[in-house]
C-alpha positions as a printed Julia matrix, in Angstrom:
712×3 Matrix{Float64}:
  0.09   0.02   -0.03
  1.8    3.32   -1.05
  1.86   6.37    0.77
  1.92  10.06   -0.11
  4.73  12.19    0.78
  5.93  15.79    0.15
  9.25  17.05   -1.08
  9.9   20.53    0.16
  9.9   23.06   -2.4
 10.82  20.77   -5.41
  8.7   20.05   -8.38
  9.48  17.68  -11.23
 12.09  15.69   -9.34
 12.2   12.16  -11.04
 11.88   9.63   -8.36
 12.04   5.84   -8.39
 10.56   3.47   -5.66
 10.77  -0.24   -6.4
  9.73  -0.63   -9.99
  7.56   2.5   -10.13
  8.98   5.6   -11.52
  7.28   9.05  -11.62
  7.91  12.78  -11.26
  7.12  14.96   -8.12
  3.79  16.81   -8.98
  3.19  20.48   -8.94
  1.91  20.17   -5.35
  5.36  18.76   -4.24
  3.92  15.17   -3.6
  5.16  11.86   -4.4
  4.19   8.07   -3.67
  6.35   5.71   -1.8
  6.24   2.28   -0.34
  7.05   2.14    3.35
 10.38   0.8     4.21
 11.55   1.14    0.56
 14.11   3.44   -0.5
 13.01   6.17   -2.86
 15.8    7.46   -5.27
 15.67  10.88   -6.63
 17.25  12.0   -10.0
 17.61  14.87  -12.45
 17.7   13.32  -15.75
 20.39  10.46  -15.49
 22.08  12.04  -12.37
 20.99  10.45   -9.16
 21.0   13.2    -6.48
 20.24  10.64   -3.4
 18.05   8.42   -1.86
 15.93   8.28    1.39
 13.13   6.25    2.97
  9.76   7.83    2.3
  8.05   9.94    4.89
  5.39  12.56    4.96
  7.92  15.44    4.38
 11.31  15.11    2.75
 14.1   17.79    2.33
 17.28  17.82    0.51
 19.14  16.86    3.71
 17.17  13.52    3.89
 18.8   12.37    0.72
 22.06  11.75    2.96
 22.25   9.43    5.95
 21.17  10.71    9.2
 24.65  10.95   10.62
 25.88  13.25    7.7
 27.22  16.52    9.16
 25.11  19.65    8.51
 27.72  21.04    6.09
 29.36  17.93    4.78
 30.69  18.68    1.37
 28.58  15.9    -0.25
 25.38  17.35    1.19
 26.48  20.89    0.22
 27.1   19.93   -3.34
 23.7   18.39   -3.73
 21.88  21.23   -2.12
 23.89  23.69   -4.16
 22.8   22.13   -7.28
 19.14  21.95   -6.41
 19.09  25.6    -4.92
 20.64  26.97   -8.05
 17.73  25.64  -10.24
 15.58  28.49   -8.77
 15.71  32.09   -9.77
 14.72  33.21   -6.29
 17.15  33.96   -3.42
 14.95  31.93   -1.1
 11.98  29.72   -1.58
  9.4   32.29   -2.73
  9.5   30.35   -6.01
  9.84  26.44   -6.19
 12.68  24.6    -7.67
 11.34  23.31  -10.96
 12.86  20.62  -12.8
 11.55  20.47  -16.37
 12.98  19.1   -19.7
 15.15  22.12  -20.04
 16.67  21.4   -16.55
 17.08  17.64  -17.17
 18.66  18.4   -20.49
 21.12  20.86  -19.08
 22.12  18.6   -16.21
 22.45  15.7   -18.42
 24.87  17.6   -20.73
 27.34  18.27  -17.9
 26.6   15.13  -15.72
 29.87  13.56  -16.47
 31.63  16.6   -15.03
 29.72  16.43  -11.82
 30.95  14.58   -8.65
 28.49  15.13   -5.95
 30.68  13.18   -3.47
 33.85  15.28   -3.93
 35.12  16.57   -0.74
 36.39  19.62   -2.65
 33.37  22.18   -2.91
 35.05  24.02   -5.8
 34.88  20.9    -7.93
 31.38  21.8    -8.57
 31.98  25.48   -9.81
 32.49  24.72  -13.33
 29.78  22.29  -14.18
 27.24  24.26  -12.18
 28.29  27.48  -13.88
 27.66  25.7   -17.27
 24.33  24.45  -16.16
 23.3   27.77  -15.06
 24.41  29.44  -17.98
 22.29  27.18  -20.22
 19.38  28.01  -18.07
 19.9   31.8   -17.65
 20.24  31.32  -13.96
 22.72  32.35  -11.39
 24.46  29.63   -9.36
 24.26  29.87   -5.71
 27.34  30.38   -3.74
 28.56  28.01   -1.01
 27.62  30.5     1.77
 24.11  30.83    0.21
 23.76  27.13    0.16
 25.06  26.78    3.86
 22.52  29.48    5.0
 19.55  27.51    3.52
 20.86  24.26    4.89
 21.28  25.92    8.35
 17.74  26.93    8.33
 16.54  23.69    7.01
 18.19  21.92    9.95
 16.41  24.07   12.3
 13.16  23.34   10.68
 12.28  26.32    8.56
 12.93  28.19    5.38
 12.95  31.79    4.01
 11.04  33.63    1.22
 13.06  36.56    0.16
 12.0   39.92   -0.98
  8.3   39.28   -1.09
  6.13  42.1    -2.25
  3.73  43.19    0.19
  0.93  45.35   -1.19
  0.07  48.67    0.44
 -3.24  50.81    0.51
 -1.96  53.15   -2.29
 -1.18  50.43   -4.82
  2.41  50.33   -4.21
  4.47  47.75   -2.01
  7.1   47.2     0.57
  9.45  44.35    0.76
  9.78  41.65    3.3
 11.48  38.53    4.06
  8.95  35.66    5.14
 10.36  32.73    7.45
  8.2   29.74    7.67
  8.37  26.22    9.48
  8.71  23.46    6.88
  5.64  21.76    7.94
  3.46  24.45    6.35
  3.83  22.51    3.21
  1.69  19.82    4.96
 -1.16  22.32    5.41
  0.04  23.56    8.94
 -0.73  27.33    9.66
  0.99  29.53   12.13
  0.75  32.74   14.17
  2.83  35.35   12.54
  5.49  37.68   14.2
  6.12  40.89   12.44
  8.77  43.49   12.76
  9.56  46.66   10.92
 12.73  48.89   11.16
 14.51  51.39    9.23
 17.77  49.32    9.06
 17.12  46.76    6.58
 16.14  43.2     7.29
 19.39  41.06    6.35
 22.18  40.03    8.64
 22.99  42.31   10.45
 21.4   45.2     8.76
 20.6   46.63    5.11
 20.11  44.21    2.18
 21.64  43.51   -1.21
 20.79  45.39   -4.64
 18.99  42.4    -6.37
 20.48  43.6    -9.65
 23.97  43.18   -8.23
 25.37  39.64   -8.1
 28.31  40.71   -6.15
 26.11  42.33   -3.37
 23.97  39.1    -3.25
 27.2   37.08   -2.69
 28.46  39.47   -0.07
 25.3   39.43    1.88
 25.1   35.66    1.87
 28.72  35.48    2.96
 28.0   37.84    5.83
 25.12  35.65    7.06
 27.25  32.56    6.9
 30.17  34.37    8.62
 27.82  35.63   11.41
 26.67  32.13   12.23
 29.86  30.27   11.89
 32.75  32.5    12.28
 34.51  33.67   15.49
 34.09  37.32   16.71
 37.59  37.91   15.26
 36.19  37.86   11.85
 34.23  41.03   11.12
 31.04  41.0     9.45
 31.62  43.13    6.39
 28.73  44.43    4.32
 29.02  46.53    0.9
 27.6   49.54    2.87
 30.55  51.16    4.79
 31.51  49.97    8.23
 29.17  50.75   11.23
 32.16  50.1    13.42
 34.09  47.33   14.92
 31.77  46.67   17.78
 28.76  46.14   15.4
 30.9   43.87   13.17
 32.09  41.68   15.88
 28.7   41.15   17.74
 26.98  37.81   17.37
 23.94  38.3    19.37
 21.38  39.54   17.09
 21.02  38.47   13.35
 19.55  41.65   12.48
 19.54  44.85   14.39
 16.17  45.72   16.04
 14.31  42.33   15.24
 14.3   39.21   16.91
 16.33  36.24   15.74
 14.5   33.73   13.45
 16.47  30.79   15.0
 15.05  31.75   18.41
 11.26  31.77   17.41
 10.35  30.08   14.28
 11.35  26.73   15.12
  8.87  27.01   18.03
  5.98  27.21   15.53
  5.86  30.75   14.34
  6.08  32.45   10.96
  8.08  35.62   10.97
  7.84  38.55    8.71
 10.61  41.12    8.47
  9.41  44.43    6.61
 11.49  47.2     5.1
  9.37  50.3     4.83
  9.55  52.83    1.96
 13.0   54.09    1.36
 14.77  51.22    3.43
 17.07  48.74    1.77
 15.48  47.84   -1.72
 11.91  48.96   -0.92
 11.45  52.14   -3.11
 10.37  55.44   -1.93
 11.38  58.38    0.35
 12.34  57.58    3.95
 10.36  59.23    6.7
  7.13  60.44    5.04
  4.92  61.33    8.05
  2.52  58.69    8.87
  3.71  56.21    6.19
  5.54  53.71    8.12
  2.69  52.84   10.4
  0.29  52.7     7.58
  2.7   50.31    5.52
  3.21  48.23    8.81
 -0.42  48.04    9.3
 -1.06  46.82    5.86
  1.49  44.07    6.13
 -0.07  42.87    9.3
 -3.33  42.63    7.41
 -1.68  40.94    4.42
 -0.16  38.48    6.66
 -3.38  37.44    8.28
 -4.81  36.35    4.93
 -1.73  34.24    3.81
 -2.09  30.41    3.52
  0.6   29.84    6.07
 -1.07  32.25    8.48
 -3.61  30.92   11.27
 -5.03  34.61   11.27
 -3.3   35.8    14.34
 -0.45  37.89   14.82
  2.02  39.74   17.18
  4.36  42.74   16.61
  7.97  42.17   17.83
 11.2   44.05   17.94
 13.55  46.16   20.03
 14.81  49.84   19.82
 13.49  51.33   16.59
 11.8   48.07   15.97
  9.82  48.53   19.32
  9.17  52.15   18.73
  7.27  51.3    15.37
  4.8   49.12   17.07
  2.71  51.42   19.24
  0.93  53.41   16.6
  0.33  50.37   14.59
 -1.06  48.56   17.74
 -3.42  51.57   18.19
 -4.86  51.16   14.65
 -5.89  47.6    15.56
 -4.97  45.65   12.32
 -6.95  42.52   11.56
 -5.47  39.51   13.6
 -3.24  41.44   15.94
 -3.31  39.79   19.3
 -0.48  41.25   21.24
  2.92  43.21   20.92
  6.37  43.03   22.3
  8.06  46.5    22.21
 11.42  45.32   23.8
 13.52  48.49   24.77
 11.12  51.27   23.68
 10.71  54.96   23.92
  7.36  56.85   24.23
  8.48  60.43   24.57
 11.29  60.97   21.86
 12.25  64.22   23.35
 12.78  62.97   26.96
 13.96  59.51   26.3
 16.21  59.72   23.16
 16.94  63.29   21.75
 17.31  65.48   24.83
 17.76  63.44   27.91
 17.46  65.77   30.81
 17.42  68.57   28.21
 21.03  67.7    27.29
 21.3   67.15   23.4
 22.21  63.65   22.3
 23.51  65.0    18.94
 26.5   62.6    18.86
 24.29  59.64   19.16
 21.97  60.97   16.81
 24.55  61.84   14.18
 26.04  58.47   14.4
 22.5   56.82   14.27
 21.48  58.69   11.19
 24.69  58.18    9.43
 24.16  54.42    9.91
 20.42  54.71    8.69
 21.78  56.22    5.41
 24.61  53.72    4.93
 22.01  51.04    5.18
 19.83  52.51    2.44
 21.86  54.62    0.14
 19.54  54.26   -2.88
 16.62  56.4    -1.48
 16.36  59.86   -0.39
 14.98  61.28    2.94
 11.71  62.98    2.92
 12.85  65.38    5.38
 16.04  66.42    7.35
 15.0   64.61   10.47
 18.37  65.27   12.32
 18.1   69.05   11.39
 14.54  69.01   12.8
 15.52  67.63   16.11
 18.45  69.82   16.39
 16.45  72.9    15.65
 13.86  72.11   18.41
 15.93  71.98   21.6
 12.8   72.52   23.72
  9.77  70.36   23.99
  7.04  71.92   21.7
  4.26  71.14   19.39
  6.65  69.37   16.99
  7.73  66.93   19.66
  4.18  66.38   20.81
  3.09  65.69   17.15
  5.51  62.66   17.07
  4.67  61.33   20.44
  3.84  57.61   20.73
  0.1   56.8    21.08
 -0.43  54.51   24.1
 -4.3   53.66   23.97
 -3.92  50.15   23.06
 -4.61  48.95   26.79
 -6.7   46.1    25.82
 -3.73  44.46   23.68
 -1.3   42.44   25.88
  1.99  44.03   25.96
  5.41  42.6    26.97
  7.79  45.64   27.93
 11.48  45.78   28.61
 13.91  48.62   29.28
 17.86  48.4    29.45
 19.83  49.68   32.5
 22.35  52.53   32.23
 22.24  52.83   28.47
 19.73  55.69   28.94
 18.18  55.56   25.49
 15.17  53.2    25.68
 15.43  53.29   29.53
 12.51  55.13   30.45
  9.52  54.5    28.11
  8.82  50.99   29.22
  8.04  52.27   32.78
  5.98  55.13   31.68
  3.82  52.55   29.68
  3.51  50.34   32.73
  2.08  52.98   34.75
 -0.84  53.73   32.35
 -1.57  50.11   31.15
 -3.76  47.33   32.69
 -1.55  45.14   35.0
 -3.32  42.02   34.28
 -1.99  41.94   30.47
  1.42  43.72   30.86
  4.62  42.36   31.47
  7.87  44.23   32.34
 11.69  43.41   32.31
 14.65  45.52   33.45
 17.62  44.13   31.62
 21.24  44.44   30.82
 22.77  47.73   29.23
 23.77  45.64   26.32
 20.39  44.54   25.82
 20.3   44.13   21.91
 20.42  40.31   22.0
 18.43  39.61   25.07
 15.0   39.19   23.38
 16.62  36.48   21.26
 18.69  34.58   23.97
 18.49  35.41   27.76
 14.65  36.62   27.57
 13.5   34.54   24.68
 11.97  31.86   26.86
  9.81  34.43   28.88
  8.64  35.95   25.56
  7.81  32.61   24.03
  5.49  31.96   26.95
  3.91  35.33   26.48
  3.3   34.77   22.88
  2.2   31.15   23.6
 -0.49  32.47   25.93
 -1.93  35.18   23.6
 -1.38  33.43   20.13
 -1.73  29.72   20.79
 -3.84  29.74   23.93
 -1.13  27.9    25.87
 -1.67  28.01   29.59
  0.89  29.73   31.8
 -0.96  30.54   34.91
  2.07  31.97   36.61
  3.35  34.05   33.64
  6.02  36.22   35.11
  4.89  39.91   35.34
  7.96  41.74   36.29
 11.43  40.48   35.83
 14.74  42.27   36.89
 18.33  41.58   36.22
 19.87  42.35   39.62
 23.44  43.17   39.02
 25.91  41.64   41.53
 29.12  43.04   40.06
 32.08  40.91   38.71
 30.2   39.37   35.62
 27.37  38.24   37.89
 23.73  39.06   38.08
 20.68  37.08   39.26
 16.98  37.16   37.75
 14.5   38.56   40.17
 10.96  37.89   39.87
  8.31  40.35   41.04
  4.44  40.79   40.92
  4.5   44.56   40.45
  6.54  47.71   39.85
  7.76  49.55   41.83
  8.82  46.29   43.57
  6.6   45.45   46.41
  8.18  46.42   49.83
 10.49  49.02   48.26
 11.61  51.56   50.97
 12.88  54.73   49.46
 15.93  55.94   51.37
 17.67  59.28   51.32
 21.49  59.28   51.15
 22.59  62.69   52.18
 25.67  64.44   50.89
 27.86  65.52   53.83
 30.02  68.53   54.53
 32.8   66.07   55.17
 32.45  64.71   51.68
 30.64  61.44   53.01
 27.41  60.1    52.08
 24.95  58.99   54.88
 21.3   58.19   55.7
 21.47  60.87   58.2
 21.06  64.53   57.15
 24.17  66.57   56.95
 24.57  69.12   59.78
 27.08  72.08   60.28
 27.52  75.23   58.26
 27.24  75.18   54.63
 30.19  74.16   52.51
 30.8   74.77   48.85
 32.19  71.77   46.8
 33.46  73.41   43.42
 34.63  71.84   40.28
 35.37  72.81   36.62
 32.54  73.06   34.26
 34.54  71.22   31.77
 35.44  67.35   31.93
 38.92  66.65   33.21
 41.13  64.94   30.89
 42.89  63.04   33.68
 42.32  62.53   37.44
 38.8   63.3    39.0
 36.25  65.11   37.12
 33.5   66.82   39.28
 33.28  65.87   43.08
 32.59  62.8    44.96
 30.84  61.85   48.17
 31.6   58.33   49.72
 29.71  56.44   52.28
 31.19  54.2    55.14
 31.32  50.56   54.44
 27.94  48.95   54.32
 27.16  46.8    57.28
 24.99  44.46   55.36
 24.2   43.59   51.63
 21.57  46.06   50.4
 19.69  45.62   47.04
 18.43  48.64   44.99
 15.8   48.4    42.1
 13.72  51.21   40.84
 13.81  54.91   39.81
 16.57  56.87   41.69
 16.5   60.67   41.97
 19.06  63.32   42.98
 18.18  66.55   44.81
 21.05  69.0    44.54
 21.7   72.57   45.33
 24.03  73.98   42.93
 25.43  77.33   41.5
 27.57  78.08   38.41
 29.79  81.08   37.44
 28.25  80.37   33.78
 24.73  81.03   32.79
 23.89  77.31   32.7
 25.42  74.04   33.76
 25.07  70.24   32.95
 24.8   68.09   36.05
 25.61  64.46   35.72
 25.04  62.15   38.76
 26.55  58.74   38.87
 26.5   56.05   41.63
 29.17  53.68   42.11
 30.04  50.82   44.4
 33.47  50.81   45.75
 35.21  47.41   47.04
 37.17  47.2    50.17
 40.27  47.68   48.45
 39.07  51.14   47.01
 38.37  49.82   43.53
 35.21  50.57   41.47
 33.0   47.32   41.32
 32.46  46.55   37.7
 28.5   46.04   37.39
 28.74  45.38   33.6
 27.98  41.72   32.69
 31.12  42.11   30.41
 33.13  42.71   33.75
 33.69  46.34   32.84
 33.06  49.44   35.04
 29.5   50.56   35.07
 27.67  52.74   37.4
 24.99  51.4    39.85
 22.76  54.24   38.32
 23.06  57.56   36.64
 21.1   60.55   35.34
 21.49  63.92   34.03
 19.88  67.51   33.95
 20.81  70.77   32.23
 20.17  73.28   35.16
 18.0   75.7    32.84
 15.58  72.9    32.51
 14.97  72.37   36.04
 11.32  73.43   36.02
  9.16  70.42   36.95
  5.3   69.75   36.37
  3.87  68.64   39.92
  0.84  67.06   38.41
  3.01  64.69   36.46
  6.04  64.15   38.83
  6.13  61.3    41.45
  8.38  61.2    44.59
 10.91  59.01   42.88
 10.53  60.56   39.3
 10.51  64.13   38.64
  8.76  65.27   35.34
 10.61  68.22   33.85
  8.56  70.44   31.41
 11.52  71.27   29.02
  9.66  74.13   27.37
 11.1   77.32   26.24
  8.7   79.27   28.5
  9.98  77.35   31.68
 13.66  77.57   30.6
 15.64  79.61   33.27
 19.3   80.38   32.91
 21.31  80.73   36.04
 22.41  83.9    37.44
 26.15  83.9    38.34
 26.6   82.08   41.73
 22.79  82.04   42.18
 22.1   78.59   44.22
 19.08  76.74   42.69
 17.65  73.17   43.58
 17.58  70.56   41.07
 15.63  67.44   40.97
 17.54  65.08   38.57
 15.74  62.02   37.18
 17.82  58.88   37.31
 16.38  56.27   35.14
 15.48  52.71   36.75
 18.32  50.32   37.49
 19.08  47.47   39.8
 22.15  46.34   41.77
 23.4   44.85   45.04
 25.98  46.72   47.25
 27.67  44.13   49.47
 28.63  44.19   52.99
 31.99  45.97   53.25
 31.48  47.88   49.96
 31.01  51.65   50.05
 28.71  53.87   47.97
 30.16  56.65   45.91
 28.25  59.55   44.25
 29.97  61.73   41.68
 28.47  64.96   40.69
 30.21  66.12   37.5
 29.93  68.14   34.31
 29.33  65.03   32.14
 29.08  61.26   32.62
 32.91  60.76   31.86
 35.11  60.0    34.96
 38.84  59.8    34.04
 39.58  58.41   37.56
 37.88  55.18   36.84
 40.15  53.03   34.96
 38.4   51.2    31.9
 35.19  53.25   32.18
 34.46  54.49   28.69
 30.83  55.53   28.36
 29.32  55.78   24.77
 29.86  59.18   23.25
 26.2   60.33   22.89
 25.59  63.89   24.23
 27.12  67.35   23.59
 27.7   68.77   27.05
 27.28  72.31   27.91
 30.92  72.74   29.13
 32.13  71.68   25.57
 30.93  74.79   23.99
 31.36  77.45   26.44
 34.34  79.05   28.38
 35.29  77.16   31.45
 33.48  78.04   34.51
 32.96  76.8    38.0
 30.06  74.75   39.13
 29.59  74.36   42.94
 27.45  71.97   45.08
 26.43  73.81   48.16
 26.24  71.17   51.09
 25.12  71.69   54.66
 23.21  74.48   56.29
 19.54  74.22   55.15
 20.47  72.99   51.7
 18.8   69.9    50.25
 21.37  67.53   48.8
 20.45  63.8    48.66
 19.99  60.72   46.49
 16.59  59.03   46.58
 17.29  55.42   46.52
 14.85  52.49   45.98
 15.83  49.8    48.53
 14.2   46.47   48.01
 13.86  43.24   50.16
 17.07  41.07   49.8
 16.72  37.94   47.57
 19.12  35.11   46.59
 18.91  33.24   43.25
 21.05  31.33   40.85
 23.68  33.66   39.13
 23.3   34.56   35.46
 20.13  32.5    34.67
 16.6   33.58   33.81
């Protein structure tokens, strides 16, 4: 009794089972006898054989103990993959009489069992020349085989229609079982960086670029970090080229999610990579993203339900689309997000992040050199240094309270470090989840946190039951490459005790208010090139371990000989031998917490401020320059962070004109901001301590816990 099987994405393969001989039909099906080998041929050239089963792939034509990239398998796969004009499986491999004739013509030159991969180059080039096709490279082949081994495939450069009759391009990743009629929830992402490894994408009319992007993807998966990932777009810098955490910036890794039974669609909006159009037309990206979500819900491989996923820019694009309620959207995962671009990205504390924005915009343009920008976005941001109607017009909509949401924010990085907590405050607690994660958060959604996100997606897209789905998760940094995962039911952490650490006239730091006559601690308004920058206040050794988690706040009484001043506040732990404790997961110096404020932006809105989180208006009307040596009180927002200060360690608070601190070896914060002291004559800033002056750090002390280190 014969049975019917499916050969993935191949039509016209000649097969022989026993005495029966036929060709794979247009629906990819073939007949086989159980326990009888099935031989597959192109013309007279046998490609391989396998025992029949419901779904076969090219890898099944080799024995089960064949290594993933064995030369014999790569040769066979490369020959087959080269017989389709597509870069992925958007078109099937069709073996017709022209293909059989071409393969027969050069079959005598083909040794599919050769251990030398280059032996196939000549005959494959000749075959493809006859068929007017481009042969696939070894890297291209390896990339397909790598996905196949993980149980999925890719459809490249799919045209997704938009409401105005145009299209955007997307890559669609599908579990192989979809060819057996299976359907899946769809995870969609949309950024302005491009959707290939690790950004951008090839010009489809340039064979060399296609080869380069396939090699970059293969290197990303298989080469050490000593091998830079090089794309024909100009370098983003050594750090980006060495990373191996995220396949594609601001989206989630396909290998972390598709094998769990999800389709993934990664979209390039207008003006990005190879999607034609101008970049940054107001309102266009959310409309295109919306159209893609609705398109996905109607595809044969979709079960009709979907989620938006992504980090950074790929998180920020989700909010307005979710507000539009596209068909099938069940939940969204904005992992590392901004709601208020002025306060959270462009002018944190009123201090311009022009260095970051310059670098960011240059990278955006390198990723998509073919297309123009609709407007000078960078110039617009720089020309609006105060919060005004322009910033209000591009603020994020947060009215999708009924849609379940999984939020995250990185510690210390500052960009993307605030929005998740603002969203948490206004959303429904029963359908919202929150994580506070590592400063180097880019890969977390695809590695450390992927299990938690898969539980969330399983609940809302597949109906899986996780009655104890974690509501709040916190990376509690322990120092020296260690952290533990702290699970909570709410934010702020239940049991939080806000404690004031007062700056003392003796240069100390204490939970007791400083007494004695007022004392001035003065420092240069410019960052020191060596030695200490600013002034430090240090506590006595802690008598017990103390854990902090939440928003911090600094209240300082300052003056300046200049008309303005940037005030940066950094909290550090100091070991018993006087060395700064490295809180970074990479073992590098990293503050316990930090925040900034430009003094002229000190006006707060009492209706929006919280005891632990001041809300500065940042309007031009409220801007108040300093009078020389006038003492003013500042409330400085310090974004949420978490860390343990151990018994015997001390707490150090730095007040300085920038976040740079030369007296801490190895500390090198990312160059993001343009500090006031850089563009003005040197002046003197002063912290006025003692007397009736208020000077303290408001710290969120939480109940102590113990968990396994470095595991979520």
